[in-house]
CSV table of C-alpha atoms in Angstrom, one decimal:
chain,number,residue,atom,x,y,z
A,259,UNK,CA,-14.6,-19.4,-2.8
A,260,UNK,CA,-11.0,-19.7,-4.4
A,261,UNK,CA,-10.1,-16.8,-2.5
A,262,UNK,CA,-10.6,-15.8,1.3
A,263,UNK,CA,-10.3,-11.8,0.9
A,264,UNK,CA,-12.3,-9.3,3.3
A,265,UNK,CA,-15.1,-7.6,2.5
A,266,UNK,CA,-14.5,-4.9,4.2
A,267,UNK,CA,-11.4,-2.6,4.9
A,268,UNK,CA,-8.9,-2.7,6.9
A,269,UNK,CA,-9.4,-0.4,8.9
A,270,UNK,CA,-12.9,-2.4,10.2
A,271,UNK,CA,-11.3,-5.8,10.1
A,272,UNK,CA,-11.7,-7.9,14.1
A,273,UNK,CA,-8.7,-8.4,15.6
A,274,UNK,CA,-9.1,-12.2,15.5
A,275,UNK,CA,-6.9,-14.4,13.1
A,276,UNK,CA,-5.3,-10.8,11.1
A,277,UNK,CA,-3.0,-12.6,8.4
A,278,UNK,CA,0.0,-10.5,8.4
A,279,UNK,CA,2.5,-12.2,5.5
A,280,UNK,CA,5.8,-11.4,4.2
A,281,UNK,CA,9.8,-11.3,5.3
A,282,UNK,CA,9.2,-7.3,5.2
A,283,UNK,CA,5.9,-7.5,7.4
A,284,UNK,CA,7.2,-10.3,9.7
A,285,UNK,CA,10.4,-7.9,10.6
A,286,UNK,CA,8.4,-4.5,10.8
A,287,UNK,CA,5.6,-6.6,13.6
A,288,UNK,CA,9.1,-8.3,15.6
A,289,UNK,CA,10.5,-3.9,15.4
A,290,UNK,CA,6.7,-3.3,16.9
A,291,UNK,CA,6.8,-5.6,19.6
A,292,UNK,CA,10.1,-4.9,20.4
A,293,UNK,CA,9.0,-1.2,21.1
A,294,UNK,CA,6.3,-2.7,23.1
A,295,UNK,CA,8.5,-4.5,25.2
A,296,UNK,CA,11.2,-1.7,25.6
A,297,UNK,CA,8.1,0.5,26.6
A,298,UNK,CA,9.3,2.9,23.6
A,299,UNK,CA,7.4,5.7,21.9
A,300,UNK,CA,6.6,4.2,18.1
A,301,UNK,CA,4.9,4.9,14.8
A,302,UNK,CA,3.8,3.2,11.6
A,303,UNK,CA,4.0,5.5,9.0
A,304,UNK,CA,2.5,5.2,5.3
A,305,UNK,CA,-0.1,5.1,2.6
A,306,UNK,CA,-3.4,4.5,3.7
A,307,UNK,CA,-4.1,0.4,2.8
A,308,UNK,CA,-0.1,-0.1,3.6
A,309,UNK,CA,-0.8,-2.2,6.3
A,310,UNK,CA,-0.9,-0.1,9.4
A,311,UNK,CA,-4.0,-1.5,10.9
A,312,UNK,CA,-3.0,-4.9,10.1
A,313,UNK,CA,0.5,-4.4,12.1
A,314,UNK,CA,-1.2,-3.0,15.2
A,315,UNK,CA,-4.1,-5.7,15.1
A,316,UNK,CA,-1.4,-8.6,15.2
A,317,UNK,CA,0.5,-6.4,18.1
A,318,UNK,CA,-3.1,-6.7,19.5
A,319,UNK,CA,-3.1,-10.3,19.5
A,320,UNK,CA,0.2,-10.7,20.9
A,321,UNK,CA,0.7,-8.2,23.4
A,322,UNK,CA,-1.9,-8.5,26.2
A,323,UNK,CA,-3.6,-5.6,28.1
A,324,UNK,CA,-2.8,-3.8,24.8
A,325,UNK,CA,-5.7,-1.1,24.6
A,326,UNK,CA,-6.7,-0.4,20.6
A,327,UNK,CA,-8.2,2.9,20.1
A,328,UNK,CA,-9.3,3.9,16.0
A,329,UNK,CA,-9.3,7.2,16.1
A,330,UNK,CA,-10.6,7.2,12.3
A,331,UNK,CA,-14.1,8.6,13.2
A,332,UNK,CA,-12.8,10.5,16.6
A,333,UNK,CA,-12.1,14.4,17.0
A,334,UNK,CA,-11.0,13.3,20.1
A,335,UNK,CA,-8.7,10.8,21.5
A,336,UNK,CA,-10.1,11.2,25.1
A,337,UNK,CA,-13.5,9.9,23.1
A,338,UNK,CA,-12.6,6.6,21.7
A,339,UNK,CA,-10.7,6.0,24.8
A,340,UNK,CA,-13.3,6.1,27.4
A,341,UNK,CA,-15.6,3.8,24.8
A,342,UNK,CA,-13.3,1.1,24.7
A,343,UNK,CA,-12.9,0.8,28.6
A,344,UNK,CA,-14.9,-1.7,30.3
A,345,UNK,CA,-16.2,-0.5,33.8
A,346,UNK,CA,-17.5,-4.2,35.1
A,347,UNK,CA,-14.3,-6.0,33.6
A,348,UNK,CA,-11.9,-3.3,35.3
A,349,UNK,CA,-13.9,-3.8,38.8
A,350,UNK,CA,-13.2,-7.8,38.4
A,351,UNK,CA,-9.5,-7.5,38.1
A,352,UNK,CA,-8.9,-4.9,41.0
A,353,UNK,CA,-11.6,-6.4,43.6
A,354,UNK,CA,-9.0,-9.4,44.6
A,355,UNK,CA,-6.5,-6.6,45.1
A,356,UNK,CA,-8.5,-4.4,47.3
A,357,UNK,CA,-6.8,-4.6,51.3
A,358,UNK,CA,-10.7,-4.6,53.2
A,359,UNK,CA,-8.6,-3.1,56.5
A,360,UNK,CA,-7.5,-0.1,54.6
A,361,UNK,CA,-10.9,1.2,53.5
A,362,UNK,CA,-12.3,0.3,56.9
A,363,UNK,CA,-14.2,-2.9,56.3
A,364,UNK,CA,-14.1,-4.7,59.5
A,365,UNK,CA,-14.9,-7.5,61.0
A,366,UNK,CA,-18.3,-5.9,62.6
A,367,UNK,CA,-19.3,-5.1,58.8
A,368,UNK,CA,-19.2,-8.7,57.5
A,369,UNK,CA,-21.3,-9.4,60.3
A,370,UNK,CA,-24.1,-7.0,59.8
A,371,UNK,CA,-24.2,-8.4,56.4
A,372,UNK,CA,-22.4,-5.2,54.7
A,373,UNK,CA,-21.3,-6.4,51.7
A,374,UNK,CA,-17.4,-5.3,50.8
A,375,UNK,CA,-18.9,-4.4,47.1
A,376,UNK,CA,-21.7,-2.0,48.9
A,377,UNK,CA,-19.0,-0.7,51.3
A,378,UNK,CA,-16.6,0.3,48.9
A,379,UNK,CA,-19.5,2.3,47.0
A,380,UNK,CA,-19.7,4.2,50.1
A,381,UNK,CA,-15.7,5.1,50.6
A,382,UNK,CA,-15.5,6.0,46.8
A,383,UNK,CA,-13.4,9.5,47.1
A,384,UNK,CA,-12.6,9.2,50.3
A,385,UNK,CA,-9.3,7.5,49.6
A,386,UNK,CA,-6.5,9.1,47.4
A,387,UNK,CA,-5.6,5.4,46.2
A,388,UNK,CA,-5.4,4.4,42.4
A,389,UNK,CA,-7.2,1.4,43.1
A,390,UNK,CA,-10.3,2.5,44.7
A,391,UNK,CA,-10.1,5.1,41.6
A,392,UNK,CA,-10.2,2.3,39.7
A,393,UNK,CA,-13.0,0.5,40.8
A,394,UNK,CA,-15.4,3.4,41.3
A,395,UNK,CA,-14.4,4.3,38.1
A,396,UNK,CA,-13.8,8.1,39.5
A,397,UNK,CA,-13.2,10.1,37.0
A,398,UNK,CA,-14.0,12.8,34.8
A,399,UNK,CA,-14.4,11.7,31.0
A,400,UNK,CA,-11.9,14.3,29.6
A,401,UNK,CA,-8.3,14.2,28.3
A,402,UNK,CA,-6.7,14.5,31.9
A,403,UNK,CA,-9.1,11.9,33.3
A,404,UNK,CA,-7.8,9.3,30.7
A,405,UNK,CA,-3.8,10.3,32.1
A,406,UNK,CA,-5.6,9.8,34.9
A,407,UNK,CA,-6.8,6.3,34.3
A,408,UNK,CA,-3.9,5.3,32.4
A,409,UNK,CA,-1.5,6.4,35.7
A,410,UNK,CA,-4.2,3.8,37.6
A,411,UNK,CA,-4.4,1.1,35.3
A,412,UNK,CA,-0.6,0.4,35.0
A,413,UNK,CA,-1.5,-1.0,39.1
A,414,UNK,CA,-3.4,-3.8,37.5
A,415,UNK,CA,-1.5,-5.0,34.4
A,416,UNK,CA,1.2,-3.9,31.8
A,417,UNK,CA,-0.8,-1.2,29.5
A,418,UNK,CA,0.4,-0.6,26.0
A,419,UNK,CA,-1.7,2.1,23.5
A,420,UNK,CA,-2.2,0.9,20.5
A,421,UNK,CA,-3.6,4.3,18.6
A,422,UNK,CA,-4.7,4.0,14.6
A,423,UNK,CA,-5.5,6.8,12.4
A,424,UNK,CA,-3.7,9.4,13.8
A,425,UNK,CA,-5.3,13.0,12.0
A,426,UNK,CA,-3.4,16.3,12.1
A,427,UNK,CA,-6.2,17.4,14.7
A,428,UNK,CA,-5.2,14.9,17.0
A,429,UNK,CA,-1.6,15.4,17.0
A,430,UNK,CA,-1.4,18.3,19.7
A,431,UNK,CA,-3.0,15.9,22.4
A,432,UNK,CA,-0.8,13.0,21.2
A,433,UNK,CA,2.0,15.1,21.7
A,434,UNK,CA,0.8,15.6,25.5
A,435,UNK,CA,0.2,11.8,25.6
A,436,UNK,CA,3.8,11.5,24.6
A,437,UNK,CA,5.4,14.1,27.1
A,438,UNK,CA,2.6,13.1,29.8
A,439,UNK,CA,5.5,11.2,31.5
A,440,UNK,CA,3.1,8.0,31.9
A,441,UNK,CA,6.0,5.6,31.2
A,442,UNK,CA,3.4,2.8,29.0
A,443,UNK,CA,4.4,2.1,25.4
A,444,UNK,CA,2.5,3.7,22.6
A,445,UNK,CA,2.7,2.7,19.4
A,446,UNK,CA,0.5,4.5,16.8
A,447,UNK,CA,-0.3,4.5,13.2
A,448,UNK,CA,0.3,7.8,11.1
A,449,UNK,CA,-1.2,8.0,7.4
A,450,UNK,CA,1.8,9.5,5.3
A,451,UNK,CA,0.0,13.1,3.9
A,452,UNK,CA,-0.5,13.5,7.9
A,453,UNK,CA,3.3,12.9,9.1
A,454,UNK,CA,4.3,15.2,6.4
A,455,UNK,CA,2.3,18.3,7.3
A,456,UNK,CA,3.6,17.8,10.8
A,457,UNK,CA,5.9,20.6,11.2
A,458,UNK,CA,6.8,21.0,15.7
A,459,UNK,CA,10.2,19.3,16.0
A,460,UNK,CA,9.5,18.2,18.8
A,461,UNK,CA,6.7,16.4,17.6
A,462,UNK,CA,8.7,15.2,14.7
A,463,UNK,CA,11.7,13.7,16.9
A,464,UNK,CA,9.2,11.9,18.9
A,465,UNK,CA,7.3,10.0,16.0
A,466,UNK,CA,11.0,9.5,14.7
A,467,UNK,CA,12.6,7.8,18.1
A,468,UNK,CA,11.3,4.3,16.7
A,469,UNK,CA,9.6,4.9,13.4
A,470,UNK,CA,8.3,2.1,10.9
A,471,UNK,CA,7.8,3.4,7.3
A,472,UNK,CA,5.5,1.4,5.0
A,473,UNK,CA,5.8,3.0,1.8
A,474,UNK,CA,7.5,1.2,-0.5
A,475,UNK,CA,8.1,-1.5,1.8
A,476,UNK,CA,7.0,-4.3,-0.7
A,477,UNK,CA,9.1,-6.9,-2.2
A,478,UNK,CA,8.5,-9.7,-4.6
A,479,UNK,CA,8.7,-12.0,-1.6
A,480,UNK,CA,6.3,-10.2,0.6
A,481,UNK,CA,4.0,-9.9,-2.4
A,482,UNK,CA,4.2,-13.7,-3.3
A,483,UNK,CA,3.5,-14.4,0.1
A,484,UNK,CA,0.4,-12.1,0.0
A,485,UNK,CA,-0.8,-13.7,-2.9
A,486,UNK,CA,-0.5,-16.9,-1.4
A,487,UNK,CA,-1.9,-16.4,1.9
A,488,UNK,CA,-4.9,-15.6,0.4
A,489,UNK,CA,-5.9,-17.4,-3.2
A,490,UNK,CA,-3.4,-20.0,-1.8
A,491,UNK,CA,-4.8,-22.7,-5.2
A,492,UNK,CA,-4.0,-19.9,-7.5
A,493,UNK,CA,-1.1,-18.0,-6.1
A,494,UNK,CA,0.9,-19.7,-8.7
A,495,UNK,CA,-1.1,-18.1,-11.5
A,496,UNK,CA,-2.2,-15.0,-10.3
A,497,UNK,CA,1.2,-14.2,-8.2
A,498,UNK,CA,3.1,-12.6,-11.8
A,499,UNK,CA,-0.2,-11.1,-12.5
A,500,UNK,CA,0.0,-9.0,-9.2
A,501,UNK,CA,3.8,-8.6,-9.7
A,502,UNK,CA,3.3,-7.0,-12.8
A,503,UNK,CA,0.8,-4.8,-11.8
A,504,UNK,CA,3.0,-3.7,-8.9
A,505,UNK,CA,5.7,-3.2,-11.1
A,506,UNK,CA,4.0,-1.2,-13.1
A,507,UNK,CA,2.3,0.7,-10.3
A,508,UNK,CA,-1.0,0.1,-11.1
A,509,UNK,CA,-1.6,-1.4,-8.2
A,510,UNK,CA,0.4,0.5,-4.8
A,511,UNK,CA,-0.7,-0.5,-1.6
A,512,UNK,CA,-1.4,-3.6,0.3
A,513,UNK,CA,-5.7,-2.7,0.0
A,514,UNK,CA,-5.3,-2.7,-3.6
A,515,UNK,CA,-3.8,-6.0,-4.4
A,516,UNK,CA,-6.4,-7.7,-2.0
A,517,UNK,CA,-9.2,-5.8,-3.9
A,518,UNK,CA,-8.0,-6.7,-7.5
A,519,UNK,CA,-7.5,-10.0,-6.6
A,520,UNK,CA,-11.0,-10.3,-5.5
A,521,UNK,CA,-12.4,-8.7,-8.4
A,522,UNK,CA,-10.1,-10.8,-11.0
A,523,UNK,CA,-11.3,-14.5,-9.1
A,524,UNK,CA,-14.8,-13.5,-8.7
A,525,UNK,CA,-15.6,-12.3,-12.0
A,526,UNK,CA,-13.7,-15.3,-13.0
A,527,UNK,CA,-15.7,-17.7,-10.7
A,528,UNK,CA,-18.7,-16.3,-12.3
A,529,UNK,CA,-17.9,-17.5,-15.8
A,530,UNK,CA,-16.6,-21.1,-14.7
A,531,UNK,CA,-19.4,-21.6,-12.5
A,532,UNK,CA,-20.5,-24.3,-15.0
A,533,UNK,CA,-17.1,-25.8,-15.3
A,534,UNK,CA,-16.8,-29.3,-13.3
A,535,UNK,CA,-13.1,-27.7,-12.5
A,536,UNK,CA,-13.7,-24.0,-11.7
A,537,UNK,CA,-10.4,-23.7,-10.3
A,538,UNK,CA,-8.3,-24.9,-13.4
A,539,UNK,CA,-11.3,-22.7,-15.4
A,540,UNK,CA,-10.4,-19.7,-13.6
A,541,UNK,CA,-6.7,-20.3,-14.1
A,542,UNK,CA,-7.0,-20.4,-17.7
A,543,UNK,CA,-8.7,-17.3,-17.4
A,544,UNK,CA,-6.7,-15.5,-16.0
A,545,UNK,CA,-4.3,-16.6,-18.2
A,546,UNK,CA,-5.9,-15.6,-21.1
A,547,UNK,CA,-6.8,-12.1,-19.9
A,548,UNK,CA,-3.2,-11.0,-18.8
A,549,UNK,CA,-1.3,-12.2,-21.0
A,550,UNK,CA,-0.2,-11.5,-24.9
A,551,UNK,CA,-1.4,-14.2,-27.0
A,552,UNK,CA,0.6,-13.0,-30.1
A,553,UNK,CA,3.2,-10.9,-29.5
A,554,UNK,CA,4.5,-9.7,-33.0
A,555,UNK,CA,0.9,-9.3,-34.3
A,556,UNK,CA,0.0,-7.3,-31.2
A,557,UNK,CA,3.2,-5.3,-31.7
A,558,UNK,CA,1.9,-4.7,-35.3
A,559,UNK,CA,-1.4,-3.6,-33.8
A,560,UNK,CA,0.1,-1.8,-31.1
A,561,UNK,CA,2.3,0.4,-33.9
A,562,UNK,CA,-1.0,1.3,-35.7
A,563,UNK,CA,-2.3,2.6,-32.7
A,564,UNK,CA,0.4,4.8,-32.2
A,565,UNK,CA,0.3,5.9,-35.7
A,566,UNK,CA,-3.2,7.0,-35.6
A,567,UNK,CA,-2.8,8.8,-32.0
A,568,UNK,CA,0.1,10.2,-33.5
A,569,UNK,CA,-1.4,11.7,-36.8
A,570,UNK,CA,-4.2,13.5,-34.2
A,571,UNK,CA,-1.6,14.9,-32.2
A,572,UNK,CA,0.6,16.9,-34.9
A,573,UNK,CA,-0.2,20.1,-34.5
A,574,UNK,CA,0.3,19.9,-30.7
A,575,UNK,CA,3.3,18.9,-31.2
A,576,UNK,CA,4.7,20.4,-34.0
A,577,UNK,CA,5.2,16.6,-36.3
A,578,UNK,CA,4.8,17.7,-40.0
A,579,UNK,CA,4.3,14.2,-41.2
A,580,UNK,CA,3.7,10.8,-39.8
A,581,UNK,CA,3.7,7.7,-42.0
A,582,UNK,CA,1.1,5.9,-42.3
A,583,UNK,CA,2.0,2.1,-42.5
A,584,UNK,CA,5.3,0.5,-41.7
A,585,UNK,CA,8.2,2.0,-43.5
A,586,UNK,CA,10.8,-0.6,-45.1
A,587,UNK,CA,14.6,1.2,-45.0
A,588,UNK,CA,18.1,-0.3,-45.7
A,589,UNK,CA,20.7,-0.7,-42.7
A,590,UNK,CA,24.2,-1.6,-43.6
A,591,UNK,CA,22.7,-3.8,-46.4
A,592,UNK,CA,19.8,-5.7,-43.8
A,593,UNK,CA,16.1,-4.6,-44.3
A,594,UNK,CA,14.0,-3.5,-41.0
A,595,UNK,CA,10.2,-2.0,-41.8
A,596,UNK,CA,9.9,0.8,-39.0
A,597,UNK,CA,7.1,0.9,-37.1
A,598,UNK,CA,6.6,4.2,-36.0
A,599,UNK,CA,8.5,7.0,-38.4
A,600,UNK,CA,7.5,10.8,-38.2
A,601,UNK,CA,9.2,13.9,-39.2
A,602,UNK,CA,9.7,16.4,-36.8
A,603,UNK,CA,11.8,19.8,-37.5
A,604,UNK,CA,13.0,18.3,-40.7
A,605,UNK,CA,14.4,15.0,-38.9
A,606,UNK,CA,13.6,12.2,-38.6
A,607,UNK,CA,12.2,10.2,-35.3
A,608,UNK,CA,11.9,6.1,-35.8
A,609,UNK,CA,10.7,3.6,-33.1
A,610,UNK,CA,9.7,0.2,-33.2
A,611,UNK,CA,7.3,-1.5,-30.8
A,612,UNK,CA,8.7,-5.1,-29.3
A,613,UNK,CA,6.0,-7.2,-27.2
A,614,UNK,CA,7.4,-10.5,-25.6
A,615,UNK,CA,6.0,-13.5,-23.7
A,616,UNK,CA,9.5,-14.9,-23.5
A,617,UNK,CA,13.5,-13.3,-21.2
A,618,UNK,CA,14.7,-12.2,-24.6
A,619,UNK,CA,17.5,-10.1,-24.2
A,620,UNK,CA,18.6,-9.2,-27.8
A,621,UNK,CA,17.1,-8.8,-31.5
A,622,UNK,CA,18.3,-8.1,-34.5
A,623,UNK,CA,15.9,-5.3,-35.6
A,624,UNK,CA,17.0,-3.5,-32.5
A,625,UNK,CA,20.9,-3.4,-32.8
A,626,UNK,CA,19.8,-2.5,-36.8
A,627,UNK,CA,17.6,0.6,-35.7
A,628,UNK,CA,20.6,1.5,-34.0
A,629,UNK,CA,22.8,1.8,-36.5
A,630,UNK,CA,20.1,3.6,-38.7
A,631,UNK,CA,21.1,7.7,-39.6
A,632,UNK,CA,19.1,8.6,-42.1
A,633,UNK,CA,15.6,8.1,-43.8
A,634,UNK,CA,15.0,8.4,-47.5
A,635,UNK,CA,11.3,9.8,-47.8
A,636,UNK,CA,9.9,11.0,-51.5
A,637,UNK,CA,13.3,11.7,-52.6
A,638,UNK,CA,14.6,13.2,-50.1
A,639,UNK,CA,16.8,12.2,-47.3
A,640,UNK,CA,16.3,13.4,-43.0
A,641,UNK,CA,18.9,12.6,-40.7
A,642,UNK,CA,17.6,10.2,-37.7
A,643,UNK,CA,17.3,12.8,-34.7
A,644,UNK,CA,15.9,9.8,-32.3
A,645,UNK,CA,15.7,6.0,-32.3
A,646,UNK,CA,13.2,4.5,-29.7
A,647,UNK,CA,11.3,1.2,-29.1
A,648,UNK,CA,8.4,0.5,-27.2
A,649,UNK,CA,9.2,-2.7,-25.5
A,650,UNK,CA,7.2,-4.5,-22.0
A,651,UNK,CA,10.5,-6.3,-21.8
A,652,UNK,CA,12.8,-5.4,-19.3
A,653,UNK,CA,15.8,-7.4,-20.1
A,654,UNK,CA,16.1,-6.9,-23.9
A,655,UNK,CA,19.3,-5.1,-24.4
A,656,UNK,CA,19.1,-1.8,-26.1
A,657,UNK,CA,21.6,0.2,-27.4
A,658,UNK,CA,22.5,3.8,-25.6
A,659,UNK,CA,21.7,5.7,-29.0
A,660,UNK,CA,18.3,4.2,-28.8
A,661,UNK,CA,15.3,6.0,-25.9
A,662,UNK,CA,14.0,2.7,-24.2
A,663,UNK,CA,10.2,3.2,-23.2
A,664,UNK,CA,8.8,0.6,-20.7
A,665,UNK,CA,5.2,-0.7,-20.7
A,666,UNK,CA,3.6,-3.7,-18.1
A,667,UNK,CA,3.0,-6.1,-20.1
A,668,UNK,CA,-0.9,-5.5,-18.2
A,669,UNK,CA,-1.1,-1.8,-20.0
A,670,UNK,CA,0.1,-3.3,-23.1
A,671,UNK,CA,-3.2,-5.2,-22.9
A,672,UNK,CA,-4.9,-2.9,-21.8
A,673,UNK,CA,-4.1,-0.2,-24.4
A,674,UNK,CA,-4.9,-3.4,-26.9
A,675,UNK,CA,-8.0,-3.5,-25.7
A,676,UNK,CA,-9.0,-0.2,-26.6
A,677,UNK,CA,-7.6,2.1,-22.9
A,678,UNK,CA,-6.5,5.0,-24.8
A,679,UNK,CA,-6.0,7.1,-21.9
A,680,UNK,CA,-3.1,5.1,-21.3
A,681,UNK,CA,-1.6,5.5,-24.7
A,682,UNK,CA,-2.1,9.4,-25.0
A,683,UNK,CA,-0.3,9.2,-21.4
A,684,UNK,CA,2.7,7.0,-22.5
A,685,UNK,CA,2.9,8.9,-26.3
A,686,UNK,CA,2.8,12.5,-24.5
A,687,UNK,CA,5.3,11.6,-22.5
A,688,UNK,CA,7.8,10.4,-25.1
A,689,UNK,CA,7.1,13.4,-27.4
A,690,UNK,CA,7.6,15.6,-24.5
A,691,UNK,CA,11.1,13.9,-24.1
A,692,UNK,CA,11.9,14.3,-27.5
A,693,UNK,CA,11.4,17.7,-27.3
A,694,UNK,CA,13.5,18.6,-24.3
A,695,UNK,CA,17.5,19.0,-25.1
A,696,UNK,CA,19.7,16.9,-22.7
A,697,UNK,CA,23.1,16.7,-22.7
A,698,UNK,CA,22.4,12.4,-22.4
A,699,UNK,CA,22.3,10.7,-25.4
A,700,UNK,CA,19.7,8.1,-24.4
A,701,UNK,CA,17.3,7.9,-21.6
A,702,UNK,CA,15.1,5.6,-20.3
A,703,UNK,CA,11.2,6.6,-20.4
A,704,UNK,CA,9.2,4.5,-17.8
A,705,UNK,CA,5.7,4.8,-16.0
């Protein structure tokens, strides 16, 4: 396997050897463990496959006597608590405490061959001592009995709560958790849509007093990291893959980069299984599946596509006529052949489409569709009401008269290959735009 990815989800994953990668992720585990250490109230709040579980599973590692409850499958935090406590391993670490005077286990006893384990079975609730509690394990399985135990258990060792999957349903007892006056550090994990639809103050201020907020925590550099950490032979190959994707928002949370990823190299492993270099096989596949291979004849292709999604979408929006080939129109004495041009409310709207592989940041057709007013079409002549062009380039330098729209470079391809979802989406929404009066000139038009 050129990858090491989970099966399963996070959420499931054992607490042994969690990678948790990245600048971002590195300083969000040190603000964890510094609530941990300050005995502070915390929380982890974001998108379910942010990374949540994975922060608290590393705090897991580190911190010990740190007591992980999922409270994913739980109506009740009381629940998971009392099935994650071991009776027998609690007994071991408070017998060598236990004074044998103070529960009245004399000399006389030893001799008779009373054992101090048998004798202390007998005394259990006869002592108001946390100890004793402790090892007779006295108490009632509710929400009160686990204060209770957590009061008791900070006599043996230095308790932290380490709570995931906070649900709106558990937030009233979590709230008493907080306010119990228990003095232990609790640091929890809080999906987004839940935090939101908090709405006590109280509540709020507490979850606030140290929060962490995932949600569009992600960098470059955390991503590359990710990447590498992972499909470490690869990374190099398949790190502007993921960027791109991210970029683009196709892919939005921490779960869904690991899960393309594995998808991409296994289907990829699968075809080069035959290869005598599957690695360098699966880099040149994914190579060739996410990236252009000829730009200007896919921006041809691209600008037919348009054309034809166009010419089914007139009457919805009103466009009297849409060419049907690349029109060829003179600008100050230079030649461009427009890509897109429609007629709209007896003006005119031309666009070209611009795919690169390479940083270019200007072209000439561009600064000419800038400078174009007016279309001559069967002898008659519409004034330019918008200039636009369809570009996955970020850096190529367009002029404020002209509406920029944005693809990834991955739906480029992907509309290429026939998604036309994704085209209707993207056409809609510049049509819309065009069809909405703003007082701005030019405007940007990204998804």
């Amino acid at each position: 396997m050129i990858c090491n990815i989970p099966k399963v989800t996070v959420t499931t994953w054992n607490s042994n050897n969690v990678i948790l990668v990245g600048p971002t992720y590195k300083q969000y585990l040190d603000k964890a463990l510094n609530s941990i250490r300050n005995n502070d109230i915390a929380s982890i709040i974001g998108q379910p496959g942010m990374g949540k579980t994975t922060i608290l599973k590393k705090v897991q590692e580190i911190v010990k006597d740190a007591l992980y409850m999922d409270l994913a499958s739980k109506n009740e935090i009381e629940d998971e608590f009392w099935s994650k406590i071991d009776k027998n391993e609690i007994r071991q670490k408070v017998l060598p405490r236990l004074d044998k005077k103070k529960y009245g286990y004399s000399f006389w006893k030893r001799l008779l061959g009373i054992k101090f384990e048998d004798w202390l079975n007998k005394v259990c609730g006869k002592y108001n001592d946390p100890l004793l509690r402790l090892y007779c394990f006295d108490y009632q399985k509710d929400f009160d009995g686990m204060i209770k135990a957590i009061s008791d258990l900070k006599e043996i060792e230095h308790l932290s709560l380490l709570i995931d999957e906070v649900r709106e349903n558990h937030i009233p007892k979590i709230h008493r958790l907080i306010n119990s006056g228990l003095g232990v550090p609790i640091l929890m994990a809080v999906p987004t849509e839940v935090y939101s639809k908090i709405t006590d103050l109280a509540i709020r201020r507490r979850l606030d007093e140290s929060r962490i907020s995932l949600d569009n925590a992600l960098t470059s550099e955390d991503i590359k990291e990710i990447v590498d950490a992972y499909c470490h032979e690869i990374s190099d190959d398949l790190f502007p893959i993921v960027l791109s994707l991210w970029n683009g928002r196709e892919l939005n949370t921490v779960s869904s980069i690991l899960q393309f990823m594995k998808s991409e190299v296994e289907k990829f492993e699968k075809e080069c299984s035959d290869s005598q270099d599957v690695v360098n096989c699966v880099k040149e596949k994914l190579k060739e599946s996410h990236s252009l291979k000829n730009p200007e004849e896919e921006s041809k292709q691209l600008e037919k596509m348009i054309r034809d999604l166009l010419s089914s979408l007139t009457k919805e929006f009103q466009v009297t006529y849409v060419h049907p080939r690349g029109k060829r129109v003179e600008v100050k004495g230079k030649y461009i052949t427009l890509g897109i041009f429609f007629i709209k409310d007896g003006n005119a709207y031309v666009g070209l489409v611009k795919l690169l592989n390479d940083d270019r940041t200007d072209d000439d057709e561009v600064k000419l569709l800038s400078m174009l007013e007016k279309v001559e079409h069967e002898k008659k002549e519409y004034p330019v009401e918008k200039r636009f062009i369809i570009t996955n380039s970020q850096k190529l330098n367009v002029d404020s008269t002209v509406t920029k729209v944005e693809l990834t470079t991955m739906e480029a391809i992907r509309i290429l290959q026939g998604d036309s979802e994704i085209l209707e989406e993207k056409l809609k929404e510049i049509l819309n735009s065009f069809s909405t009066k703003t007082s701005s000139a030019s405007a940007v038009v990204s998804t």
